[in-house]
Coordinates of C-alpha atoms in Angstrom, one line a residue:
X26 CA 0.0 0.0 0.0
X27 CA 2.9 2.4 0.9
X28 CA 4.5 1.7 -2.5
X29 CA 1.3 2.5 -4.3
X30 CA 0.9 5.7 -2.3
X31 CA 4.6 6.7 -3.1
X32 CA 3.8 5.9 -6.8
X33 CA 1.0 8.4 -7.1
X34 CA 3.1 11.6 -6.6
X35 CA 5.8 10.2 -8.9
X36 CA 3.2 9.5 -11.7
X37 CA 1.8 13.0 -11.1
X38 CA 5.4 14.5 -11.5
X39 CA 6.0 12.5 -14.6
X40 CA 2.7 13.9 -16.1
X41 CA 3.8 17.4 -15.3
X42 CA 7.3 16.9 -16.8
X43 CA 5.7 15.4 -19.9
X44 CA 3.2 18.3 -20.2
X45 CA 6.0 20.8 -19.9
X46 CA 8.1 19.0 -22.6
X47 CA 5.2 18.9 -25.0
X48 CA 4.5 22.6 -24.4
X49 CA 8.1 23.5 -25.0
X50 CA 8.2 21.5 -28.2
X51 CA 5.0 23.2 -29.3
X52 CA 6.4 26.7 -28.6
X53 CA 9.7 25.8 -30.3
X54 CA 7.8 24.8 -33.5
X55 CA 5.9 28.1 -33.4
X56 CA 9.1 30.0 -33.0
X57 CA 10.7 28.1 -35.8
X58 CA 7.8 29.0 -38.0
X59 CA 8.3 32.7 -37.4
X60 CA 12.1 32.3 -38.0
X61 CA 11.3 30.6 -41.2
X62 CA 9.3 33.5 -42.4
X63 CA 12.4 35.7 -41.9
X64 CA 14.7 33.1 -43.5
X65 CA 12.5 32.4 -46.5
X66 CA 11.7 36.1 -47.0
X67 CA 15.4 37.2 -47.1
X68 CA 16.5 34.3 -49.2
X69 CA 13.7 34.8 -51.8
X70 CA 13.3 38.6 -51.9
X71 CA 9.8 38.5 -50.2
X72 CA 9.5 41.6 -48.0
X73 CA 5.9 40.7 -47.0
X74 CA 7.1 37.3 -45.7
X75 CA 9.9 39.1 -43.7
X76 CA 7.3 41.5 -42.3
X77 CA 5.3 38.6 -40.9
X78 CA 8.3 37.6 -38.7
X79 CA 8.9 41.1 -37.1
X80 CA 7.1 43.3 -34.8
X81 CA 6.6 46.7 -36.4
X82 CA 8.7 48.4 -33.7
X83 CA 11.4 45.8 -33.8
X84 CA 15.0 47.1 -33.2
X85 CA 17.5 46.1 -35.9
X86 CA 21.2 46.6 -35.1
X87 CA 23.4 45.4 -38.0
X88 CA 27.1 45.4 -38.9
X89 CA 28.8 48.4 -40.5
X90 CA 32.5 49.0 -40.4
X91 CA 32.3 52.7 -39.5
X92 CA 29.4 52.4 -37.1
X93 CA 29.4 50.6 -33.7
X94 CA 25.7 50.9 -33.4
X95 CA 24.1 50.8 -36.9
X96 CA 20.4 50.8 -36.2
X97 CA 18.2 50.2 -39.3
X98 CA 14.4 50.9 -39.3
X99 CA 12.3 47.8 -40.3
X100 CA 10.8 49.8 -43.2
X101 CA 14.3 50.4 -44.6
X102 CA 15.4 46.9 -44.1
X103 CA 12.3 45.6 -45.9
X104 CA 13.1 47.8 -48.9
X105 CA 16.4 45.9 -49.4
X106 CA 14.4 42.8 -50.5
X107 CA 12.2 44.2 -53.3
X108 CA 14.3 43.0 -56.3
X109 CA 13.1 40.6 -58.9
X110 CA 15.9 38.1 -58.2
X111 CA 14.4 35.0 -56.6
X112 CA 17.5 33.6 -54.9
X113 CA 19.5 36.2 -52.9
X114 CA 22.3 33.7 -52.3
X115 CA 21.7 33.3 -48.5
X116 CA 22.2 29.9 -47.0
X117 CA 21.0 29.6 -43.4
X118 CA 20.7 27.3 -40.4
X119 CA 18.9 27.8 -37.1
X120 CA 21.6 27.1 -34.5
X121 CA 19.6 27.4 -31.3
X122 CA 16.4 28.4 -29.7
X123 CA 15.8 28.9 -26.0
X124 CA 12.3 29.7 -24.6
X125 CA 11.5 31.3 -21.3
X126 CA 7.8 31.8 -20.9
X127 CA 6.7 34.5 -23.3
X128 CA 10.3 35.4 -24.4
X129 CA 12.7 33.5 -26.6
X130 CA 16.1 33.8 -28.0
X131 CA 17.3 32.4 -31.3
X132 CA 20.7 32.2 -33.1
X133 CA 20.9 31.8 -36.9
X134 CA 24.0 31.3 -39.1
X135 CA 23.7 33.1 -42.5
X136 CA 26.1 32.5 -45.4
X137 CA 26.0 35.2 -48.0
X138 CA 27.4 33.5 -51.1
X139 CA 27.6 36.6 -53.4
X140 CA 30.0 38.4 -51.0
X141 CA 31.6 35.4 -49.3
X142 CA 30.6 36.5 -45.8
X143 CA 29.0 34.9 -42.9
X144 CA 26.8 36.4 -40.2
X145 CA 25.4 35.1 -36.9
X146 CA 22.1 36.7 -36.1
X147 CA 21.1 36.9 -32.5
X148 CA 17.2 37.4 -32.2
X149 CA 15.0 38.2 -29.4
X150 CA 11.4 37.1 -29.8
X151 CA 8.2 37.9 -27.8
X152 CA 4.9 36.1 -27.8
X153 CA 2.3 38.8 -28.4
X154 CA -1.4 37.9 -28.6
X155 CA -0.5 34.3 -29.1
X156 CA 1.9 35.0 -31.9
X157 CA 5.8 34.9 -31.8
X158 CA 7.4 38.0 -33.2
X159 CA 11.0 39.1 -33.6
X160 CA 11.4 42.3 -31.5
X161 CA 15.2 42.6 -31.8
X162 CA 17.9 41.5 -34.3
X163 CA 21.6 42.0 -34.0
X164 CA 24.0 40.7 -36.6
X165 CA 27.6 39.8 -36.1
X166 CA 30.1 39.1 -39.0
X167 CA 32.3 36.1 -38.6
X168 CA 36.0 36.0 -39.5
X169 CA 36.5 33.1 -42.0
X170 CA 39.5 31.0 -43.0
X171 CA 40.2 30.5 -46.7
X172 CA 38.9 26.9 -46.3
X173 CA 35.6 28.2 -44.7
X174 CA 35.2 30.6 -47.6
X175 CA 35.5 27.8 -50.1
X176 CA 32.9 25.8 -48.2
X177 CA 30.5 28.7 -47.6
X178 CA 26.9 27.5 -48.0
X179 CA 27.8 23.8 -48.4
X180 CA 25.7 21.5 -46.4
X181 CA 26.3 17.9 -45.1
X182 CA 23.6 15.7 -43.7
X183 CA 24.5 13.4 -40.8
X184 CA 22.2 10.3 -40.5
X185 CA 21.4 8.5 -37.3
X186 CA 18.8 5.9 -36.0
X187 CA 16.2 6.8 -33.5
X188 CA 16.1 3.3 -32.2
X189 CA 16.3 3.1 -28.4
X190 CA 16.5 -0.7 -27.9
X191 CA 17.9 -3.7 -29.7
X192 CA 15.2 -5.4 -31.7
X193 CA 12.1 -6.0 -29.6
X194 CA 14.2 -6.3 -26.3
X195 CA 14.8 -3.7 -23.5
X196 CA 18.5 -3.7 -24.1
X197 CA 19.5 -0.1 -24.6
X198 CA 20.8 1.0 -28.0
X199 CA 22.2 4.4 -29.0
X200 CA 24.1 6.5 -31.5
X201 CA 27.9 6.9 -30.8
X202 CA 28.6 10.3 -29.4
X203 CA 32.2 10.1 -30.5
X204 CA 31.3 9.5 -34.1
X205 CA 28.8 12.3 -34.1
X206 CA 31.1 14.9 -32.6
X207 CA 34.2 13.9 -34.6
X208 CA 32.5 14.4 -37.8
X209 CA 30.7 17.5 -36.7
X210 CA 33.9 19.1 -35.6
X211 CA 35.7 18.4 -38.8
X212 CA 32.9 19.6 -41.0
X213 CA 32.1 22.7 -39.0
X214 CA 35.8 23.7 -38.7
X215 CA 35.9 23.5 -42.5
X216 CA 33.0 25.8 -42.8
X217 CA 30.2 23.4 -43.8
X218 CA 26.6 23.7 -42.5
X219 CA 25.8 20.4 -40.7
X220 CA 22.3 19.2 -40.5
X221 CA 21.1 16.1 -38.6
X222 CA 18.3 13.7 -39.6
X223 CA 17.1 10.6 -37.7
X224 CA 14.7 7.9 -38.6
X225 CA 11.9 9.4 -36.4
X226 CA 13.2 12.9 -35.8
X227 CA 13.6 14.7 -32.5
X228 CA 16.2 14.0 -29.8
X229 CA 18.8 11.3 -30.4
X230 CA 19.5 8.4 -28.1
X231 CA 23.2 8.8 -27.3
X232 CA 25.7 6.2 -26.2
X233 CA 29.4 5.9 -25.3
X234 CA 29.6 9.4 -23.7
X235 CA 32.8 9.8 -21.6
X236 CA 32.9 12.9 -19.6
X237 CA 36.5 12.4 -18.7
X238 CA 37.2 12.9 -22.4
X239 CA 37.9 16.5 -23.0
X240 CA 36.3 16.7 -26.5
X241 CA 33.2 14.8 -25.2
X242 CA 32.9 17.3 -22.3
X243 CA 33.3 20.3 -24.6
X244 CA 30.6 19.2 -27.0
X245 CA 28.4 17.9 -24.1
X246 CA 28.1 21.5 -22.9
X247 CA 28.1 23.2 -26.3
X248 CA 24.6 24.6 -26.7
X249 CA 24.4 24.8 -30.4
X250 CA 25.7 21.2 -30.8
X251 CA 23.3 19.7 -28.2
X252 CA 20.4 21.7 -29.6
X253 CA 21.1 20.1 -33.0
X254 CA 21.1 16.6 -31.4
X255 CA 17.9 17.4 -29.6
X256 CA 16.0 18.6 -32.7
X257 CA 17.0 16.3 -35.7
X258 CA 14.9 16.4 -38.8
X259 CA 12.6 13.7 -39.9
X260 CA 13.4 12.2 -43.3
X261 CA 10.3 13.8 -44.9
X262 CA 11.6 17.3 -43.9
X263 CA 14.9 16.9 -45.7
X264 CA 15.5 18.7 -49.1
X265 CA 18.2 16.5 -50.7
X266 CA 19.0 19.1 -53.4
X267 CA 20.8 21.1 -50.7
X268 CA 23.5 18.6 -49.7
X269 CA 27.1 17.9 -50.9
X270 CA 27.4 14.8 -48.7
X271 CA 25.6 12.4 -46.6
X272 CA 27.3 10.8 -43.6
X273 CA 25.9 7.7 -41.7
X274 CA 27.2 7.5 -38.0
X275 CA 27.4 4.3 -36.0
X276 CA 26.5 3.2 -32.6
X277 CA 24.7 -0.1 -32.0
X278 CA 21.2 1.4 -33.0
X279 CA 22.6 2.0 -36.5
X280 CA 21.8 -1.6 -37.3
X281 CA 18.0 -0.7 -37.1
X282 CA 15.5 1.6 -39.0
X283 CA 18.0 3.3 -41.3
X284 CA 18.7 0.5 -43.8
X285 CA 15.0 0.0 -44.6
X286 CA 14.0 3.6 -44.7
X287 CA 13.0 4.4 -48.3
X288 CA 13.1 8.2 -47.8
X289 CA 16.5 8.1 -46.5
X290 CA 17.5 5.8 -49.4
X291 CA 15.9 8.4 -51.9
X292 CA 17.9 11.3 -50.1
X293 CA 21.2 9.4 -50.3
X294 CA 20.9 8.6 -54.0
X295 CA 19.8 12.0 -54.9
X296 CA 22.9 13.4 -53.2
X297 CA 25.1 10.9 -54.9
X298 CA 23.7 10.7 -58.4
X299 CA 22.0 14.2 -59.0
X300 CA 24.2 16.3 -56.8
X301 CA 27.4 14.4 -57.6
X302 CA 27.8 14.2 -53.8
X303 CA 29.6 12.0 -51.4
X304 CA 28.1 9.0 -49.5
X305 CA 30.0 8.3 -46.3
X306 CA 29.6 5.9 -43.3
X307 CA 31.6 4.9 -40.3
X308 CA 31.6 1.7 -38.1
X309 CA 28.0 0.2 -37.8
X310 CA 26.8 3.2 -39.8
X311 CA 27.9 1.2 -42.9
X312 CA 24.7 -0.9 -42.3
X313 CA 22.7 2.1 -43.6
X314 CA 24.2 2.1 -47.0
X315 CA 24.1 -1.6 -48.0
X316 CA 20.7 -1.3 -49.7
X317 CA 21.3 1.8 -51.7
X318 CA 20.6 1.3 -55.3
X319 CA 21.7 3.3 -58.4
X320 CA 19.3 4.4 -61.1
X321 CA 20.2 1.3 -63.1
X322 CA 19.1 -0.9 -60.2
X323 CA 22.6 -2.0 -59.1
X324 CA 23.7 -1.7 -55.5
X325 CA 25.8 1.3 -54.9
X326 CA 28.4 -0.8 -53.1
X327 CA 28.7 -3.4 -55.8
X328 CA 32.3 -3.6 -57.1
X329 CA 33.4 -1.1 -54.4
X330 CA 35.9 -1.5 -51.5
X331 CA 33.8 -1.0 -48.4
X332 CA 34.7 -1.1 -44.7
X333 CA 32.8 -0.9 -41.5
X334 CA 32.7 -2.8 -38.2
X335 CA 33.8 -6.4 -39.2
X336 CA 32.4 -9.7 -38.1
X337 CA 35.8 -10.6 -36.6
X338 CA 35.5 -7.7 -34.1
X339 CA 32.1 -8.5 -33.0
X340 CA 31.2 -10.3 -29.8
X341 CA 28.6 -12.9 -30.6
X342 CA 28.2 -13.9 -27.0
X343 CA 26.8 -10.5 -26.0
X344 CA 23.0 -10.4 -25.7
X345 CA 22.5 -7.4 -28.0
X346 CA 24.4 -9.1 -30.9
X347 CA 21.7 -11.7 -31.1
X348 CA 19.2 -9.0 -32.1
X349 CA 21.1 -7.6 -35.0
X350 CA 19.0 -8.1 -38.2
X351 CA 22.2 -8.9 -40.2
X352 CA 26.0 -8.6 -40.1
X353 CA 27.7 -5.8 -42.1
X354 CA 30.5 -7.8 -43.6
X355 CA 28.6 -10.7 -45.1
X356 CA 25.8 -8.4 -46.2
X357 CA 28.3 -6.2 -48.1
X358 CA 29.9 -9.3 -49.7
X359 CA 26.5 -10.7 -50.6
X360 CA 25.5 -7.6 -52.5
X361 CA 28.7 -7.5 -54.5
X362 CA 30.9 -5.3 -52.4
X363 CA 34.5 -6.1 -51.4
X364 CA 34.7 -5.8 -47.6
X365 CA 38.1 -4.9 -46.2
X366 CA 39.3 -4.0 -42.7
X367 CA 42.4 -3.2 -40.8
X368 CA 43.7 -3.7 -37.3
X369 CA 41.4 -3.6 -34.2
X370 CA 41.2 -0.2 -32.4
X371 CA 43.1 1.6 -35.2
X372 CA 41.8 4.1 -37.8
X373 CA 41.1 2.5 -41.1
X374 CA 39.1 4.0 -44.0
X375 CA 38.4 3.2 -47.7
X376 CA 37.7 5.7 -50.4
X377 CA 36.2 4.2 -53.6
X378 CA 34.8 6.7 -56.1
X379 CA 32.6 9.0 -54.1
X380 CA 32.0 6.5 -51.2
X381 CA 34.0 6.9 -48.1
X382 CA 33.7 4.3 -45.3
X383 CA 35.5 3.9 -41.9
X384 CA 36.0 0.8 -39.8
X385 CA 35.3 2.1 -36.3
X386 CA 34.8 5.2 -34.2
X387 CA 38.7 5.8 -34.3
X388 CA 38.2 6.3 -38.1
X389 CA 35.5 9.0 -37.7
X390 CA 37.8 12.1 -38.3
X391 CA 39.6 10.5 -41.1
X392 CA 36.4 9.7 -42.8
X393 CA 35.2 13.2 -42.4
X394 CA 38.4 14.7 -43.8
X395 CA 38.3 12.3 -46.7
X396 CA 34.8 13.5 -47.5
X397 CA 36.2 17.1 -47.7
X398 CA 38.8 16.1 -50.3
X399 CA 36.1 14.9 -52.6
X400 CA 34.2 18.2 -53.0

């Protein structure tokens, strides 16, 4: 009886926490819609779309070399976007959104292709009469390296599974934190815009986090990075025409949901065949590419040298292994690929055409760097 009494407030607390989480997600979605009015309007010369995002009395403080506080009235700002050109050459990414009751802050990266510059917008929003409006915008120009200028506006899509458990069991499964951050670090340092997609969208289930590892700790407390991992796109939300590369990360859950997802398959092959982009994978992430087919019906990996986590390194006695739907090495060989691998616990990658694969988490950085060389 005492246990049941103790359970009642616990369930009540869980209900409250769930309600708060749902409400937060709902507000974030509404804020994102407002931000997208601003993003779409400035990208496509649509002043009325921009107007929908801003409060009429919004304060805009922009960058100008000879003025520390260049305040631009909204009316003047809107007049800059009345041209006939549909694409203004702006490539954007929402980096972060934080909500505090009726106020919110947002951070947006904006790459201006025609002038080879990048801005970070810091926006303050307020919920007025049930609608979120931008009430303040401040722009900060970023200093770029020559490599970052070269990659300005280029995007890479990182793919992960949303599976939380192995098969139908209650054995936890997750995405490798190391493989995520290693690729993210290489790509962002090179100037690429990095987007994340998962099989179900939303927050990723993470594994192999080591807070004694300096890089893990740095990214675990990096707000923009953790916001991205908490707000991954669903496959249906991805526009494949925007990407120069697609990168499949591992972790034990990479064996599930990704390989059989037709939308992800379409995205990958659009990037590879229509964009002439790169398909990359690391460790168990290689499972996600085995079923990809070219327009002629042949498997992408046929006749290619491919690596991933080999059967020889698996532990067949572990309970989770019994739930794997297939093993990567024999599947690659069955579908016409040549599976190769190196020494255990050492970086090993293979580059064949525009396909880059890595053996294990130690190979993550090398795979990401190899992707950059193929652009």
